[in-house]
C-alpha cells in the first residue's frame, strides 16, 4: 500500500479472493464463486502458461499467413494470386492509398503489435517495477479491444469470394492464407483473454505465493 | 462514487465489490440510474445501471434475432460486370470457403462470428432477463447462460464484418457496378442495435439480481 498518492486496498491484501466475472468477493481459500459459478483464483499465475502457449501458436500461424496467397483472382483467363502485403501494395499503386493503409494496419501492424504487447505484458509481470502499472494496464486494454479487428481481412476475402463469381469474366477464390490468418487472430485473442490483468498491479515478486 | 478505500476494510462481504481488472476493493453502492461507479486506479466501469435496462435489452435482443433472420435470407450485395451479374447473401459470404478441405472450418468460424454468435447471445440474454423483468426467480440454468453470453462477447463480430464490407467494396468499385440489397441495410442497423444492447447491460446489476432471486 505504499503506492504514492492513492491508497488502494486489494482483495488479496485483505485476505479475500475476488471473482473476475461478477466482482463478488469471498474469503481466501474458496475455489468457486457461488453467485456465478466461476472458478476463483486470487492471482492466476498458471494463466501465464496459457498466454504463452496461445501466443506461440498465434505467431506460428501468422508466418504462413504472410507467405501464402490470401486471394486467387481469375479475370478472363489470367489467374493471379496475392498475399496480404502484396494485395495492399497493389491497392496503393492503383490509387487506393487509404484502403491500403487500413489493410496494412489491420493485418500487419495490429497483429505484430499484439504479439509484442502480449509478450511484453507476460514478461513484465515477473518484474513489475519497470513501468508504471497504469500504462501497462492501458496497453492490456488496447490489446484486448483491438485484437478482434484484425478479422477484417478474413471477412473481406469472404465477401469478395462470395460476390465476385462472374463466370469467366472474373472470379475470386480464397487462398490458404485466409485460414492461417484467421487462426492466428483467434489464437492471439485467446492469449489476451487468458491474461490475468491483476498481475500487473501487484508489487514486485513478494506477493507471488499460493494459487 | 464514494468508494473510501478505508471503508472497504471492515464491510460485510455482500457490500464489497472488487475490481475484476485490478483487484481493488470498494464499497459497492448502487449509483443513480445513468450514473457509474468507476475503479479509481484502472478506470474500469464497475457498476453502471440504466433506466429500464432489462426491458430495453430484451426488446433490442428480439430485434437482433428478427433482423438477423432477414439479413441472412435477403440478398446482401450484388455486382454487375460486363453484363455478368451475381448476388450474394450474408450466408453466401460465410459459406464462401466451402471449397473443401480445411477451408470448410473457416466457413464455420465466419458463420459463427457474424450470424450464429450474435443470435445465440441475444437468445441467452432474453432467457436470463425475461423472468427478472416479470419479478420472478431466474429460470433454470440462467447463470450458466449469462456466463456464456458474457464469454461470447468478444467473438461477436458483426461490426467488424460491416467494416470488412466497406473495404471489399472499395476494392471492386472500379471494376464493377455494385447494388445494395435490403439485407445490407438490415445488417447496418443490426450492428448499431448490438452495440446499443451491450452498452445497456450492466453485469453487476444482473449478477446481483440473479443471486437475490434464486
mmCIF file of N, CA, C and O in Angstrom, chain A residues 82-129:
data_model
loop_
_atom_site.group_PDB
_atom_site.id
_atom_site.type_symbol
_atom_site.label_atom_id
_atom_site.label_comp_id
_atom_site.label_asym_id
_atom_site.label_seq_id
_atom_site.Cartn_x
_atom_site.Cartn_y
_atom_site.Cartn_z
ATOM 1 N N UNK A 82 -2.566 -13.097 -54.686
ATOM 2 C CA UNK A 82 -1.959 -12.008 -53.925
ATOM 3 C C UNK A 82 -1.901 -12.341 -52.447
ATOM 4 O O UNK A 82 -2.842 -12.905 -51.879
ATOM 5 N N UNK A 83 -0.790 -12.005 -51.839
ATOM 6 C CA UNK A 83 -0.640 -12.184 -50.398
ATOM 7 C C UNK A 83 -1.191 -10.938 -49.711
ATOM 8 O O UNK A 83 -1.625 -9.996 -50.372
ATOM 9 N N UNK A 84 -1.150 -10.938 -48.383
ATOM 10 C CA UNK A 84 -1.689 -9.798 -47.636
ATOM 11 C C UNK A 84 -0.951 -8.518 -48.030
ATOM 12 O O UNK A 84 -1.557 -7.538 -48.463
ATOM 13 N N UNK A 85 0.360 -8.553 -47.901
ATOM 14 C CA UNK A 85 1.147 -7.345 -48.179
ATOM 15 C C UNK A 85 1.090 -7.018 -49.665
ATOM 16 O O UNK A 85 0.918 -5.850 -50.052
ATOM 17 N N UNK A 86 1.168 -8.062 -50.515
ATOM 18 C CA UNK A 86 1.089 -7.846 -51.962
ATOM 19 C C UNK A 86 -0.207 -7.155 -52.357
ATOM 20 O O UNK A 86 -0.215 -6.238 -53.166
ATOM 21 N N UNK A 87 -1.304 -7.617 -51.772
ATOM 22 C CA UNK A 87 -2.609 -7.023 -52.078
ATOM 23 C C UNK A 87 -2.665 -5.556 -51.693
ATOM 24 O O UNK A 87 -3.200 -4.726 -52.425
ATOM 25 N N UNK A 88 -2.076 -5.244 -50.546
ATOM 26 C CA UNK A 88 -2.078 -3.855 -50.082
ATOM 27 C C UNK A 88 -1.234 -2.984 -51.006
ATOM 28 O O UNK A 88 -1.621 -1.856 -51.337
ATOM 29 N N UNK A 89 -0.106 -3.525 -51.465
ATOM 30 C CA UNK A 89 0.758 -2.757 -52.376
ATOM 31 C C UNK A 89 0.025 -2.508 -53.702
ATOM 32 O O UNK A 89 0.040 -1.399 -54.240
ATOM 33 N N UNK A 90 -0.681 -3.563 -54.188
ATOM 34 C CA UNK A 90 -1.500 -3.410 -55.392
ATOM 35 C C UNK A 90 -2.476 -2.258 -55.257
ATOM 36 O O UNK A 90 -2.602 -1.418 -56.131
ATOM 37 N N UNK A 91 -3.199 -2.243 -54.122
ATOM 38 C CA UNK A 91 -4.185 -1.199 -53.872
ATOM 39 C C UNK A 91 -3.526 0.174 -53.886
ATOM 40 O O UNK A 91 -4.033 1.120 -54.479
ATOM 41 N N UNK A 92 -2.390 0.262 -53.225
ATOM 42 C CA UNK A 92 -1.706 1.558 -53.121
ATOM 43 C C UNK A 92 -1.279 2.052 -54.500
ATOM 44 O O UNK A 92 -1.442 3.230 -54.823
ATOM 45 N N UNK A 93 -0.785 1.135 -55.346
ATOM 46 C CA UNK A 93 -0.329 1.575 -56.670
ATOM 47 C C UNK A 93 -1.501 1.939 -57.570
ATOM 48 O O UNK A 93 -1.351 2.691 -58.518
ATOM 49 N N UNK A 94 -2.700 1.401 -57.265
ATOM 50 C CA UNK A 94 -3.870 1.777 -58.059
ATOM 51 C C UNK A 94 -4.584 2.999 -57.490
ATOM 52 O O UNK A 94 -5.707 3.290 -57.863
ATOM 53 N N UNK A 95 -3.964 3.664 -56.556
ATOM 54 C CA UNK A 95 -4.510 4.929 -56.076
ATOM 55 C C UNK A 95 -5.366 4.832 -54.821
ATOM 56 O O UNK A 95 -5.794 5.837 -54.287
ATOM 57 N N UNK A 96 -5.635 3.588 -54.360
ATOM 58 C CA UNK A 96 -6.450 3.443 -53.146
ATOM 59 C C UNK A 96 -5.578 3.441 -51.894
ATOM 60 O O UNK A 96 -5.558 2.482 -51.131
ATOM 61 N N UNK A 97 -4.892 4.524 -51.695
ATOM 62 C CA UNK A 97 -3.921 4.560 -50.600
ATOM 63 C C UNK A 97 -4.594 4.352 -49.244
ATOM 64 O O UNK A 97 -4.102 3.624 -48.393
ATOM 65 N N UNK A 98 -5.755 4.977 -49.054
ATOM 66 C CA UNK A 98 -6.464 4.880 -47.770
ATOM 67 C C UNK A 98 -6.774 3.444 -47.401
ATOM 68 O O UNK A 98 -6.498 2.997 -46.280
ATOM 69 N N UNK A 99 -7.355 2.695 -48.377
ATOM 70 C CA UNK A 99 -7.714 1.303 -48.108
ATOM 71 C C UNK A 99 -6.462 0.460 -47.884
ATOM 72 O O UNK A 99 -6.431 -0.427 -47.026
ATOM 73 N N UNK A 100 -5.404 0.756 -48.639
ATOM 74 C CA UNK A 100 -4.152 0.026 -48.453
ATOM 75 C C UNK A 100 -3.660 0.197 -47.020
ATOM 76 O O UNK A 100 -3.200 -0.758 -46.388
ATOM 77 N N UNK A 101 -3.800 1.419 -46.500
ATOM 78 C CA UNK A 101 -3.366 1.671 -45.126
ATOM 79 C C UNK A 101 -4.232 0.897 -44.137
ATOM 80 O O UNK A 101 -3.728 0.265 -43.205
ATOM 81 N N UNK A 102 -5.570 0.890 -44.378
ATOM 82 C CA UNK A 102 -6.470 0.136 -43.487
ATOM 83 C C UNK A 102 -6.056 -1.338 -43.445
ATOM 84 O O UNK A 102 -5.935 -1.944 -42.377
ATOM 85 N N UNK A 103 -5.816 -1.916 -44.633
ATOM 86 C CA UNK A 103 -5.441 -3.331 -44.696
ATOM 87 C C UNK A 103 -4.111 -3.573 -43.986
ATOM 88 O O UNK A 103 -3.976 -4.520 -43.201
ATOM 89 N N UNK A 104 -3.142 -2.700 -44.257
ATOM 90 C CA UNK A 104 -1.829 -2.901 -43.634
ATOM 91 C C UNK A 104 -1.916 -2.772 -42.116
ATOM 92 O O UNK A 104 -1.316 -3.550 -41.389
ATOM 93 N N UNK A 105 -2.685 -1.790 -41.644
ATOM 94 C CA UNK A 105 -2.818 -1.619 -40.193
ATOM 95 C C UNK A 105 -3.522 -2.831 -39.589
ATOM 96 O O UNK A 105 -3.059 -3.416 -38.612
ATOM 97 N N UNK A 106 -4.647 -3.269 -40.212
ATOM 98 C CA UNK A 106 -5.431 -4.366 -39.637
ATOM 99 C C UNK A 106 -4.690 -5.699 -39.727
ATOM 100 O O UNK A 106 -4.826 -6.538 -38.844
ATOM 101 N N UNK A 107 -3.929 -5.921 -40.792
ATOM 102 C CA UNK A 107 -3.349 -7.262 -40.969
ATOM 103 C C UNK A 107 -1.870 -7.356 -40.655
ATOM 104 O O UNK A 107 -1.346 -8.458 -40.565
ATOM 105 N N UNK A 108 -1.175 -6.239 -40.537
ATOM 106 C CA UNK A 108 0.249 -6.323 -40.215
ATOM 107 C C UNK A 108 0.566 -5.590 -38.906
ATOM 108 O O UNK A 108 1.060 -6.187 -37.955
ATOM 109 N N UNK A 109 0.225 -4.306 -38.845
ATOM 110 C CA UNK A 109 0.603 -3.519 -37.672
ATOM 111 C C UNK A 109 -0.072 -4.053 -36.397
ATOM 112 O O UNK A 109 0.588 -4.308 -35.391
ATOM 113 N N UNK A 110 -1.410 -4.275 -36.470
ATOM 114 C CA UNK A 110 -2.116 -4.737 -35.273
ATOM 115 C C UNK A 110 -1.646 -6.134 -34.838
ATOM 116 O O UNK A 110 -1.299 -6.318 -33.671
ATOM 117 N N UNK A 111 -1.596 -7.137 -35.739
ATOM 118 C CA UNK A 111 -1.146 -8.459 -35.274
ATOM 119 C C UNK A 111 0.269 -8.438 -34.697
ATOM 120 O O UNK A 111 0.500 -8.969 -33.601
ATOM 121 N N UNK A 112 1.213 -7.800 -35.399
ATOM 122 C CA UNK A 112 2.584 -7.792 -34.896
ATOM 123 C C UNK A 112 2.657 -7.006 -33.583
ATOM 124 O O UNK A 112 3.277 -7.446 -32.613
ATOM 125 N N UNK A 113 1.963 -5.862 -33.542
ATOM 126 C CA UNK A 113 1.920 -5.077 -32.312
ATOM 127 C C UNK A 113 1.358 -5.893 -31.156
ATOM 128 O O UNK A 113 1.835 -5.823 -30.024
ATOM 129 N N UNK A 114 0.335 -6.720 -31.461
ATOM 130 C CA UNK A 114 -0.272 -7.560 -30.424
ATOM 131 C C UNK A 114 0.695 -8.608 -29.907
ATOM 132 O O UNK A 114 0.766 -8.855 -28.706
ATOM 133 N N UNK A 115 1.425 -9.255 -30.836
ATOM 134 C CA UNK A 115 2.408 -10.254 -30.386
ATOM 135 C C UNK A 115 3.384 -9.606 -29.409
ATOM 136 O O UNK A 115 3.659 -10.144 -28.328
ATOM 137 N N UNK A 116 3.903 -8.446 -29.794
ATOM 138 C CA UNK A 116 4.887 -7.767 -28.951
ATOM 139 C C UNK A 116 4.270 -7.358 -27.619
ATOM 140 O O UNK A 116 4.854 -7.564 -26.557
ATOM 141 N N UNK A 117 3.055 -6.777 -27.680
ATOM 142 C CA UNK A 117 2.431 -6.261 -26.459
ATOM 143 C C UNK A 117 2.121 -7.391 -25.481
ATOM 144 O O UNK A 117 2.403 -7.276 -24.285
ATOM 145 N N UNK A 118 1.548 -8.501 -25.987
ATOM 146 C CA UNK A 118 1.209 -9.603 -25.076
ATOM 147 C C UNK A 118 2.485 -10.209 -24.490
ATOM 148 O O UNK A 118 2.569 -10.479 -23.289
ATOM 149 N N UNK A 119 3.497 -10.388 -25.335
ATOM 150 C CA UNK A 119 4.769 -10.917 -24.857
ATOM 151 C C UNK A 119 5.367 -10.021 -23.785
ATOM 152 O O UNK A 119 5.810 -10.489 -22.731
ATOM 153 N N UNK A 120 5.333 -8.716 -24.044
ATOM 154 C CA UNK A 120 5.873 -7.763 -23.084
ATOM 155 C C UNK A 120 5.107 -7.816 -21.759
ATOM 156 O O UNK A 120 5.707 -7.867 -20.677
ATOM 157 N N UNK A 121 3.761 -7.843 -21.852
ATOM 158 C CA UNK A 121 2.958 -7.865 -20.619
ATOM 159 C C UNK A 121 3.246 -9.129 -19.813
ATOM 160 O O UNK A 121 3.412 -9.074 -18.595
ATOM 161 N N UNK A 122 3.335 -10.269 -20.508
ATOM 162 C CA UNK A 122 3.565 -11.528 -19.808
ATOM 163 C C UNK A 122 4.940 -11.532 -19.155
ATOM 164 O O UNK A 122 5.122 -12.088 -18.069
ATOM 165 N N UNK A 123 5.926 -10.914 -19.804
ATOM 166 C CA UNK A 123 7.258 -10.822 -19.182
ATOM 167 C C UNK A 123 7.255 -9.816 -18.039
ATOM 168 O O UNK A 123 7.879 -10.033 -17.008
ATOM 169 N N UNK A 124 6.522 -8.701 -18.234
ATOM 170 C CA UNK A 124 6.611 -7.589 -17.285
ATOM 171 C C UNK A 124 6.064 -7.944 -15.912
ATOM 172 O O UNK A 124 6.500 -7.382 -14.912
ATOM 173 N N UNK A 125 5.102 -8.875 -15.837
ATOM 174 C CA UNK A 125 4.543 -9.168 -14.518
ATOM 175 C C UNK A 125 5.546 -9.898 -13.636
ATOM 176 O O UNK A 125 5.378 -9.989 -12.432
ATOM 177 N N UNK A 126 6.637 -10.408 -14.248
ATOM 178 C CA UNK A 126 7.680 -11.038 -13.438
ATOM 179 C C UNK A 126 8.521 -9.988 -12.729
ATOM 180 O O UNK A 126 9.087 -10.234 -11.686
ATOM 181 N N UNK A 127 8.660 -8.810 -13.365
ATOM 182 C CA UNK A 127 9.318 -7.700 -12.656
ATOM 183 C C UNK A 127 8.496 -6.429 -12.841
ATOM 184 O O UNK A 127 8.726 -5.645 -13.745
ATOM 185 N N UNK A 128 7.540 -6.252 -11.955
ATOM 186 C CA UNK A 128 6.516 -5.229 -12.148
ATOM 187 C C UNK A 128 7.005 -3.808 -11.925
ATOM 188 O O UNK A 128 6.282 -2.873 -12.220
ATOM 189 N N UNK A 129 8.206 -3.621 -11.421
ATOM 190 C CA UNK A 129 8.599 -2.263 -11.062
ATOM 191 C C UNK A 129 9.047 -1.424 -12.257
ATOM 192 O O UNK A 129 9.266 -0.238 -12.146
#
